Short mmCIF file of C-alpha atoms in Angstrom, two decimals:
data_model
loop_
_atom_site.label_atom_id
_atom_site.label_comp_id
_atom_site.label_asym_id
_atom_site.label_seq_id
_atom_site.Cartn_x
_atom_site.Cartn_y
_atom_site.Cartn_z
CA MET M 1 -31.98 6.98 5.32
CA ALA M 2 -32.53 5.60 8.45
CA ILE M 3 -29.13 4.37 9.85
CA THR M 4 -28.87 3.33 13.49
CA TYR M 5 -25.50 2.40 15.54
CA LEU M 6 -26.41 -0.40 17.86
CA LYS M 7 -22.74 -0.10 19.05
CA SER M 8 -19.88 2.35 18.41
CA GLY M 9 -16.43 3.10 19.38
CA LYS M 10 -14.48 5.65 21.06
CA PRO M 11 -15.36 9.54 19.80
CA GLU M 12 -13.17 10.66 16.88
CA THR M 13 -11.77 13.36 19.28
CA GLU M 14 -9.99 10.73 21.59
CA ARG M 15 -8.71 9.04 18.37
CA ALA M 16 -7.53 12.36 17.02
CA ALA M 17 -5.65 13.06 20.37
CA ASP M 18 -4.23 9.34 20.30
CA ASP M 19 -2.94 10.39 17.02
CA ALA M 20 -1.39 13.54 17.86
CA LYS M 21 0.65 11.94 20.45
CA VAL M 22 1.87 9.52 18.05
CA ARG M 23 2.72 12.14 15.61
CA GLY M 24 4.90 13.88 18.16
CA ILE M 25 6.79 10.70 19.16
CA VAL M 26 7.64 9.82 15.63
CA GLU M 27 8.72 13.23 14.58
CA THR M 28 11.14 13.24 17.59
CA THR M 29 12.57 9.88 16.72
CA LEU M 30 13.18 10.38 12.95
CA ALA M 31 15.08 13.51 13.84
CA ASP M 32 17.27 11.76 16.10
CA ILE M 33 17.81 8.98 13.57
CA ALA M 34 18.59 11.65 10.99
CA ASP M 35 21.21 13.22 13.51
CA ARG M 36 23.05 10.28 15.01
CA GLY M 37 22.30 7.52 12.72
CA ASP M 38 23.27 4.10 13.84
CA ALA M 39 23.53 5.12 17.61
CA ALA M 40 20.09 6.08 17.54
CA VAL M 41 18.51 3.35 15.78
CA ARG M 42 20.66 0.98 18.17
CA GLU M 43 19.46 2.75 21.19
CA LEU M 44 15.85 2.51 20.04
CA SER M 45 16.35 -1.33 19.47
CA VAL M 46 17.54 -2.02 22.72
CA LYS M 47 14.86 0.24 24.11
CA PHE M 48 11.86 -1.42 22.56
CA ASP M 49 13.09 -4.97 21.56
CA ARG M 50 15.87 -5.48 23.93
CA TYR M 51 18.20 -6.34 21.01
CA ASP M 52 21.74 -5.41 20.71
CA PRO M 53 23.66 -7.64 18.05
CA PRO M 54 26.86 -6.76 16.64
CA SER M 55 24.97 -6.43 13.29
CA PHE M 56 21.55 -5.76 12.45
CA ARG M 57 21.96 -7.06 9.08
CA LEU M 58 21.89 -11.01 8.81
CA SER M 59 24.82 -12.76 7.30
CA PRO M 60 24.36 -15.59 4.62
CA SER M 61 25.08 -18.15 7.32
CA GLU M 62 22.75 -16.55 9.83
CA ILE M 63 19.98 -16.53 7.26
CA GLU M 64 20.72 -20.18 6.64
CA ALA M 65 20.66 -20.95 10.23
CA ALA M 66 17.56 -19.08 10.87
CA MET M 67 15.71 -21.17 8.14
CA SER M 68 17.19 -24.39 9.34
CA GLN M 69 14.87 -24.00 12.15
CA VAL M 70 11.77 -23.78 10.22
CA SER M 71 9.95 -27.20 9.98
CA ALA M 72 9.55 -28.82 6.53
CA ARG M 73 5.56 -28.39 6.74
CA ASP M 74 5.98 -24.83 7.57
CA LEU M 75 8.40 -24.21 4.61
CA ALA M 76 5.99 -26.18 2.43
CA ASP M 77 3.25 -23.97 3.42
CA ILE M 78 5.26 -20.49 3.02
CA LYS M 79 6.10 -21.76 -0.39
CA PHE M 80 2.46 -22.59 -1.37
CA ALA M 81 1.41 -19.06 -0.35
CA GLN M 82 4.36 -17.57 -2.21
CA ASP M 83 3.36 -19.47 -5.58
CA GLN M 84 -0.19 -17.91 -5.50
CA ILE M 85 1.12 -14.28 -4.50
CA ARG M 86 3.81 -14.73 -7.44
CA ARG M 87 1.23 -15.98 -9.89
CA PHE M 88 -1.27 -13.25 -9.43
CA ALA M 89 1.72 -10.47 -9.25
CA GLU M 90 2.98 -11.93 -12.68
CA ALA M 91 -0.42 -11.72 -14.20
CA GLN M 92 -0.44 -8.06 -12.90
CA ARG M 93 2.86 -7.24 -14.31
CA ALA M 94 2.17 -8.71 -17.54
CA SER M 95 -0.98 -6.28 -17.82
CA MET M 96 1.34 -3.11 -17.63
CA THR M 97 3.05 -2.97 -21.04
CA ASP M 98 5.37 -0.41 -22.55
CA VAL M 99 3.77 1.95 -25.31
CA GLU M 100 5.12 3.54 -28.68
CA VAL M 101 2.86 5.27 -30.85
CA GLU M 102 3.00 7.59 -34.05
CA THR M 103 0.65 10.34 -32.90
CA LEU M 104 1.52 12.43 -36.07
CA PRO M 105 3.71 11.48 -38.98
CA GLY M 106 7.22 11.64 -37.76
CA VAL M 107 6.00 11.97 -34.04
CA ILE M 108 7.06 9.24 -31.59
CA LEU M 109 5.59 9.31 -28.35
CA GLY M 110 6.14 6.40 -25.51
CA HIS M 111 6.09 5.39 -22.26
CA LYS M 112 8.52 2.68 -20.22
CA ASN M 113 7.66 0.94 -17.03
CA ILE M 114 10.82 1.12 -14.94
CA PRO M 115 11.22 -0.80 -11.75
CA VAL M 116 12.07 1.65 -8.51
CA GLN M 117 15.63 0.99 -7.80
CA SER M 118 15.63 0.46 -4.13
CA VAL M 119 13.09 -0.51 -1.85
CA GLY M 120 12.57 -1.19 1.89
CA CYS M 121 10.05 -3.72 2.89
CA TYR M 122 8.75 -3.56 6.34
CA VAL M 123 7.51 -6.98 7.81
CA PRO M 124 5.83 -6.41 11.45
CA GLY M 125 6.60 -8.70 13.98
CA GLY M 126 5.62 -7.06 17.23
CA LYS M 127 2.54 -8.75 18.89
CA PHE M 128 2.31 -11.46 16.15
CA PRO M 129 5.14 -12.30 13.52
CA MET M 130 3.55 -11.25 10.10
CA VAL M 131 5.33 -13.87 7.93
CA ALA M 132 2.84 -13.13 5.03
CA SER M 133 3.97 -9.45 4.67
CA ALA M 134 7.34 -10.72 3.64
CA HIS M 135 5.55 -12.29 0.65
CA MET M 136 3.39 -9.41 -0.08
CA SER M 137 6.18 -6.90 -0.14
CA VAL M 138 9.43 -8.56 -0.87
CA LEU M 139 8.30 -11.15 -3.52
CA THR M 140 6.07 -8.30 -5.48
CA ALA M 141 8.79 -6.08 -5.64
CA SER M 142 11.05 -8.92 -7.01
CA VAL M 143 8.44 -9.79 -9.50
CA ALA M 144 8.67 -6.05 -10.54
CA GLY M 145 12.28 -6.32 -10.91
CA VAL M 146 13.41 -4.18 -8.14
CA PRO M 147 17.29 -4.63 -8.41
CA ARG M 148 17.90 -4.02 -4.49
CA ILE M 149 15.15 -5.41 -1.91
CA VAL M 150 16.00 -4.38 1.42
CA ALA M 151 13.52 -6.24 4.29
CA ALA M 152 13.37 -5.75 7.98
CA ALA M 153 11.44 -6.97 10.91
CA PRO M 154 11.95 -6.83 14.60
CA PRO M 155 13.17 -9.70 16.29
CA GLN M 156 11.11 -12.26 18.31
CA ASN M 157 12.50 -13.27 21.86
CA GLY M 158 15.83 -11.88 21.36
CA ALA M 159 16.34 -13.59 17.77
CA PRO M 160 15.33 -13.31 14.32
CA HIS M 161 11.99 -14.93 13.46
CA PRO M 162 12.97 -18.05 11.66
CA ALA M 163 9.80 -18.34 9.48
CA ILE M 164 9.99 -14.52 8.46
CA VAL M 165 13.71 -14.83 7.46
CA ALA M 166 12.71 -17.65 5.51
CA ALA M 167 9.73 -15.82 3.72
CA MET M 168 12.11 -12.95 2.93
CA HIS M 169 14.80 -15.06 1.53
CA LEU M 170 12.83 -17.00 -0.49
CA GLY M 171 10.73 -13.86 -1.87
CA GLY M 172 13.96 -12.47 -3.13
CA ALA M 173 15.50 -9.99 -0.36
CA HIS M 174 19.06 -8.80 -1.08
CA GLU M 175 19.60 -7.69 2.30
CA ILE M 176 17.65 -8.54 5.61
CA TYR M 177 17.90 -6.71 8.85
CA VAL M 178 16.46 -7.70 12.13
CA LEU M 179 15.31 -4.43 13.18
CA GLY M 180 11.58 -3.53 13.74
CA GLY M 181 9.25 -0.37 14.30
CA MET M 182 9.83 3.28 13.51
CA GLN M 183 13.50 2.75 13.63
CA ALA M 184 13.40 0.40 10.92
CA ILE M 185 11.52 2.76 8.60
CA GLY M 186 13.76 5.55 9.62
CA ALA M 187 17.02 3.58 8.97
CA MET M 188 15.90 2.42 5.71
CA ALA M 189 14.62 5.76 4.49
CA LEU M 190 17.28 8.03 5.77
CA GLY M 191 20.19 5.88 6.02
CA THR M 192 22.99 5.42 8.39
CA SER M 193 26.70 4.41 8.05
CA THR M 194 25.96 0.91 8.00
CA ILE M 195 22.38 1.12 6.05
CA ASP M 196 22.59 2.54 2.59
CA PRO M 197 18.85 4.52 2.11
CA VAL M 198 16.32 3.15 -0.25
CA ASP M 199 14.18 5.10 -2.62
CA MET M 200 10.52 3.83 -1.61
CA ILE M 201 9.33 2.22 1.69
CA VAL M 202 6.41 -0.10 1.61
CA GLY M 203 4.79 -2.52 4.35
CA PRO M 204 2.09 -2.45 6.89
CA GLY M 205 2.51 -1.76 10.34
CA ASN M 206 1.43 -0.08 13.65
CA ALA M 207 0.30 3.43 14.34
CA PHE M 208 3.96 4.32 14.65
CA VAL M 209 5.23 2.71 11.55
CA ALA M 210 2.25 4.36 9.44
CA GLU M 211 2.99 7.65 10.91
CA ALA M 212 6.76 7.37 10.15
CA LYS M 213 5.89 6.46 6.56
CA ARG M 214 3.66 9.49 6.45
CA GLN M 215 6.41 12.19 7.63
CA LEU M 216 8.96 10.68 5.47
CA PHE M 217 6.74 10.88 2.23
CA GLY M 218 8.64 12.91 -0.11
CA ARG M 219 11.79 12.44 0.92
CA VAL M 220 11.23 8.49 -0.45
CA GLY M 221 8.23 7.26 -1.95
CA ILE M 222 5.65 5.04 0.06
CA ASP M 223 3.35 2.52 -1.14
CA LEU M 224 0.21 3.69 1.05
CA LEU M 225 -0.57 4.39 4.86
CA ALA M 226 -1.45 0.85 5.90
CA GLY M 227 -2.17 0.23 9.61
CA PRO M 228 -3.66 -0.26 11.61
CA THR M 229 -6.04 -2.97 10.20
CA GLU M 230 -9.58 -2.35 9.57
CA THR M 231 -12.55 -4.60 8.58
CA LEU M 232 -15.80 -4.28 7.47
CA VAL M 233 -18.42 -6.92 7.40
CA ILE M 234 -21.27 -6.25 5.12
CA ALA M 235 -24.13 -8.92 5.85
CA ASP M 236 -27.85 -9.79 5.52
CA ASP M 237 -30.01 -12.70 6.93
CA THR M 238 -28.43 -15.11 4.28
CA VAL M 239 -25.47 -15.67 6.85
CA ASP M 240 -25.66 -16.16 10.61
CA ALA M 241 -24.29 -14.35 13.63
CA GLU M 242 -21.17 -16.91 14.34
CA LEU M 243 -19.95 -16.14 10.71
CA CYS M 244 -20.02 -12.54 11.26
CA ALA M 245 -18.57 -12.49 14.91
CA THR M 246 -15.79 -15.03 13.87
CA ASP M 247 -14.96 -12.34 10.83
CA LEU M 248 -14.88 -9.31 13.16
CA LEU M 249 -12.86 -10.79 15.86
CA GLY M 250 -10.50 -12.21 13.08
CA GLN M 251 -9.18 -8.85 12.50
CA ALA M 252 -10.00 -7.17 15.80
CA GLU M 253 -7.33 -9.22 17.43
CA HIS M 254 -4.46 -7.71 15.38
CA GLY M 255 -4.04 -4.87 18.00
CA TYR M 256 -5.89 -2.81 20.55
CA ASN M 257 -6.71 -0.21 17.81
CA SER M 258 -8.20 -2.10 15.06
CA PRO M 259 -11.75 -1.14 13.80
CA ALA M 260 -14.19 -4.09 13.23
CA ILE M 261 -17.72 -2.98 12.14
CA LEU M 262 -20.60 -4.89 11.16
CA LEU M 263 -22.93 -3.50 8.55
CA THR M 264 -26.19 -5.12 8.21
CA ASN M 265 -30.08 -4.48 7.21
CA SER M 266 -31.08 -7.16 9.56
CA ALA M 267 -31.84 -5.93 13.24
CA GLU M 268 -31.92 -9.81 14.33
CA LEU M 269 -28.41 -10.38 12.67
CA ALA M 270 -27.16 -7.64 14.56
CA GLN M 271 -28.33 -8.22 17.92
CA ALA M 272 -27.25 -11.69 17.46
CA THR M 273 -23.51 -11.04 16.42
CA LEU M 274 -23.38 -8.79 19.30
CA THR M 275 -24.21 -11.74 21.81
CA GLU M 276 -21.85 -13.95 19.84
CA ILE M 277 -19.04 -11.91 20.00
CA ASP M 278 -19.38 -11.96 23.85
CA ARG M 279 -19.33 -15.57 23.64
CA LEU M 280 -16.30 -16.00 21.32
CA LEU M 281 -14.45 -13.26 23.62
CA GLY M 282 -14.83 -15.79 26.51
CA ILE M 283 -13.00 -18.44 24.75
CA LEU M 284 -10.54 -16.90 22.43
CA PRO M 285 -6.88 -17.24 23.40
CA THR M 286 -6.30 -13.59 21.82
CA ALA M 287 -9.27 -11.98 23.74
CA GLU M 288 -7.14 -9.52 25.57
CA THR M 289 -6.30 -7.86 22.40
CA ALA M 290 -9.43 -8.47 20.59
CA ARG M 291 -11.67 -7.38 23.26
CA ALA M 292 -9.64 -4.01 23.60
CA SER M 293 -10.18 -3.41 19.76
CA TRP M 294 -13.87 -4.50 19.90
CA GLU M 295 -14.84 -2.26 22.85
CA ASP M 296 -13.01 0.79 21.71
CA TYR M 297 -13.20 0.72 17.79
CA GLY M 298 -15.90 -2.01 17.04
CA ALA M 299 -19.41 -0.72 15.82
CA VAL M 300 -22.84 -2.32 14.27
CA ILE M 301 -24.58 -0.18 11.96
CA LEU M 302 -28.33 -1.08 11.06
CA CYS M 303 -29.44 0.13 7.66
CA ASP M 304 -33.16 -0.01 5.99
CA ASN M 305 -31.88 -1.15 2.91
CA TYR M 306 -28.97 -2.28 0.65
CA GLU M 307 -28.68 1.14 -1.04
CA GLU M 308 -28.02 2.79 2.52
CA MET M 309 -25.58 -0.33 3.09
CA LEU M 310 -23.64 0.86 -0.21
CA ALA M 311 -23.46 4.52 0.67
CA THR M 312 -22.26 3.72 4.19
CA ALA M 313 -19.46 1.20 2.99
CA ASP M 314 -18.21 3.79 0.67
CA GLU M 315 -18.26 6.52 3.22
CA ILE M 316 -16.14 4.17 5.62
CA ALA M 317 -14.01 2.91 2.86
CA SER M 318 -12.54 0.20 5.14
CA GLU M 319 -9.41 -1.69 4.49
CA HIS M 320 -10.97 -5.08 4.31
CA VAL M 321 -14.62 -5.51 3.18
CA GLN M 322 -16.19 -8.90 3.77
CA VAL M 323 -19.61 -9.15 1.74
CA MET M 324 -21.81 -11.94 2.45
CA THR M 325 -25.55 -11.17 1.15
CA ASP M 326 -27.94 -12.34 -1.31
CA ARG M 327 -26.31 -9.57 -3.86
CA ASP M 328 -22.56 -9.93 -3.56
CA ASP M 329 -21.58 -9.11 -7.23
CA TRP M 330 -23.95 -6.16 -7.02
CA PHE M 331 -21.54 -4.61 -4.26
CA LEU M 332 -18.49 -5.54 -6.41
CA GLU M 333 -20.24 -3.79 -9.08
CA LYS M 334 -21.26 -0.63 -7.06
CA MET M 335 -18.77 0.04 -4.46
CA THR M 336 -16.10 2.36 -5.25
CA SER M 337 -13.87 3.03 -1.82
CA TYR M 338 -12.38 -0.02 -0.22
CA GLY M 339 -8.85 -1.91 0.16
CA ALA M 340 -10.03 -5.16 -0.90
CA LEU M 341 -13.19 -7.02 -1.00
CA PHE M 342 -14.07 -10.85 -0.08
CA LEU M 343 -17.02 -11.86 -1.75
CA GLY M 344 -19.31 -14.60 -0.37
CA PRO M 345 -19.09 -16.69 2.87
CA ARG M 346 -16.64 -19.41 1.33
CA THR M 347 -13.75 -16.75 1.52
CA ASN M 348 -12.47 -14.56 4.09
CA VAL M 349 -10.08 -11.76 5.15
CA ALA M 350 -7.72 -14.28 6.59
CA ASN M 351 -7.29 -15.94 3.12
CA GLY M 352 -6.25 -12.77 1.72
CA ASP M 353 -3.95 -11.85 4.49
CA LYS M 354 -1.79 -15.43 4.13
CA VAL M 355 -2.42 -17.21 0.93
CA ILE M 356 -5.01 -16.72 -1.58
CA GLY M 357 -2.64 -14.30 -3.66
CA THR M 358 -4.03 -10.97 -3.72
CA ASN M 359 -2.07 -8.54 -1.79
CA HIS M 360 -2.75 -7.81 1.90
CA THR M 361 -0.90 -4.52 2.21
CA LEU M 362 -4.13 -2.43 1.58
CA PRO M 363 -5.33 1.26 2.32
CA THR M 364 -6.50 2.37 5.60
CA ARG M 365 -8.16 5.16 7.34
CA LYS M 366 -10.23 6.05 4.48
CA ALA M 367 -7.41 6.10 1.99
CA GLY M 368 -9.30 3.62 -0.34
CA ARG M 369 -11.19 6.72 -1.33
CA TYR M 370 -7.98 7.96 -3.73
CA THR M 371 -5.77 4.49 -3.62
CA GLY M 372 -5.77 0.86 -4.10
CA GLY M 373 -3.49 -1.60 -2.02
CA LEU M 374 0.21 -2.57 -2.50
CA TRP M 375 0.63 -4.64 -6.06
CA VAL M 376 3.27 -5.05 -8.50
CA GLY M 377 2.50 -1.83 -10.24
CA LYS M 378 3.59 0.47 -7.16
CA PHE M 379 7.19 -0.70 -7.81
CA LEU M 380 7.33 0.47 -11.45
CA LYS M 381 7.68 4.03 -12.46
CA THR M 382 5.86 4.89 -15.83
CA HIS M 383 8.15 7.39 -17.62
CA THR M 384 7.28 9.03 -21.01
CA TYR M 385 9.56 10.07 -23.87
CA GLN M 386 9.40 11.65 -27.22
CA LYS M 387 11.06 12.00 -30.29
CA ILE M 388 10.51 13.47 -33.85
CA LEU M 389 11.91 11.94 -37.19
CA THR M 390 11.30 14.24 -39.81
CA ASP M 391 12.01 17.98 -40.72
CA GLU M 392 8.15 18.25 -41.49
CA ALA M 393 7.03 17.29 -38.09
CA ALA M 394 9.63 19.14 -36.20
CA THR M 395 8.31 22.53 -37.96
CA LEU M 396 4.81 21.55 -37.77
CA VAL M 397 4.91 20.77 -33.75
CA GLY M 398 7.48 23.51 -33.37
CA GLN M 399 5.23 26.23 -34.92
CA TYR M 400 2.36 25.24 -32.58
CA GLY M 401 4.49 24.95 -29.77
CA SER M 402 5.86 28.53 -30.45
CA ARG M 403 2.50 30.15 -30.77
CA LEU M 404 1.37 28.28 -27.45
CA CYS M 405 4.36 29.37 -25.43
CA MET M 406 3.80 32.96 -26.65
CA LEU M 407 0.16 32.94 -25.51
CA GLU M 408 1.36 32.13 -21.72
CA GLY M 409 4.15 34.83 -22.36
CA PHE M 410 7.02 32.31 -22.08
CA VAL M 411 9.26 33.86 -24.53
CA ALA M 412 12.45 31.50 -24.14
CA HIS M 413 10.09 28.67 -24.14
CA ALA M 414 8.69 30.00 -27.60
CA GLU M 415 12.55 30.18 -28.58
CA GLN M 416 13.16 26.44 -28.05
CA CYS M 417 10.65 25.79 -30.39
CA ASN M 418 11.66 28.96 -32.87
CA ILE M 419 14.91 27.38 -33.37
CA ARG M 420 14.00 24.22 -34.76
CA VAL M 421 11.48 26.05 -36.92
CA ARG M 422 14.19 28.10 -38.25
CA ARG M 423 16.63 24.97 -38.77
CA TYR M 424 14.51 22.17 -39.79
CA GLY M 425 11.61 24.38 -41.57
CA ASP M 426 13.94 26.99 -43.21
CA GLN M 427 11.51 29.61 -41.90
CA ASP M 428 12.74 33.04 -40.88
CA VAL M 429 10.73 33.39 -37.62
CA PRO M 430 12.13 36.96 -35.65
CA TYR M 431 13.64 36.44 -32.25
CA GLY M 432 11.05 36.35 -29.49
CA THR M 433 7.80 36.24 -31.88
CA ALA M 434 5.52 33.30 -32.48
CA ALA M 435 5.79 31.33 -35.55
CA GLU M 436 3.73 31.37 -37.99
CA GLU M 437 2.62 28.61 -40.81
CA ASN M 438 3.75 28.74 -44.47
CA SER M 439 1.14 29.21 -46.72
CA ASN M 440 2.06 25.86 -48.73
CA GLN M 441 2.77 24.20 -45.64
CA LYS M 442 0.74 20.72 -45.08
CA LYS M 443 -0.87 20.53 -41.82
#
């Protein structure tokens, strides 16, 4: 395989050092929130957002006031996006059915899909107000049937962001807090005197938000480690440099550390894209952020053939993968590690981010190797149950269970089975021994 990097970002050692700094800051912050609760949360809000309201939770009148500031056009657009996301989430929910089956005569096994009982949905809003993240988390949790949905987002210019509040409310949030960053994650997960803790935290965010979720996992559930955003463009000579450069910078503008990678088998396209990115950075209003990401985290990788492109793409396991080739469906069939695929030049990552209907909270940092993105199923727990309806079934299963427990040396386990064999099978099993079959017993 001949894979050439025409451009690469900062070395992994430097990225690891950055991660270590974030890890230490988050650990100290979460410990402070656990110790001092609301006082620590308020100090962090003042420090990072210069926001010190009487209450971080919005009242119904405050929600109404915020929504009144959203234009009719913006409100209609939000509702359109939520319709698409709801439609797809409902189809996903319908695919998840409860199961009950009789595996042996008289033996009933089943599972039920039960919603998580309380969820904290984080909506980023630092550099850019991520209105769409409210649809992706709050609305999807609502479709799943979560009975308590808490939503939090940072203030914008010292006040709740009207469109984010509207999206949260319309999506089905039961509690809305104007609170950002790792302090919001800590407050929702750990709880304070004014915020009851939740069972699960979901939503994307910056490196500090993602690290807070990682450190809190176990105490609460999380959807996945989502952030900072990543994009991979897989392209051949069927598309041009302007399209590739636009799609790369479209995600690079998220933040200073958003990886954007072009993977191609066309040297001409690779060089042209590098030139086009320089041109677009000269006219892009958000160039300061996009340029920082491109310089430190951008890459252009040249491969000899499509098989090399496929192998490299699965190794990268990017959050977003835009595929624009003469064989898009081949990549759909063959790729195994990614957050979401965007197939063909007619769609793009921004469609998925904002409106098309699939969820935009997706695995980053190679997590696509072992998990998909946020979806309605993440808010549901699949719990099993069993029951035995006949004496014959209780005896048969109990005999097997007794012997298998004794095989492992678990005598008390075996006695759980033996007592059923004695009572329902009328069989005299000596205490602490393995149950045997009766000679006239049907198997």
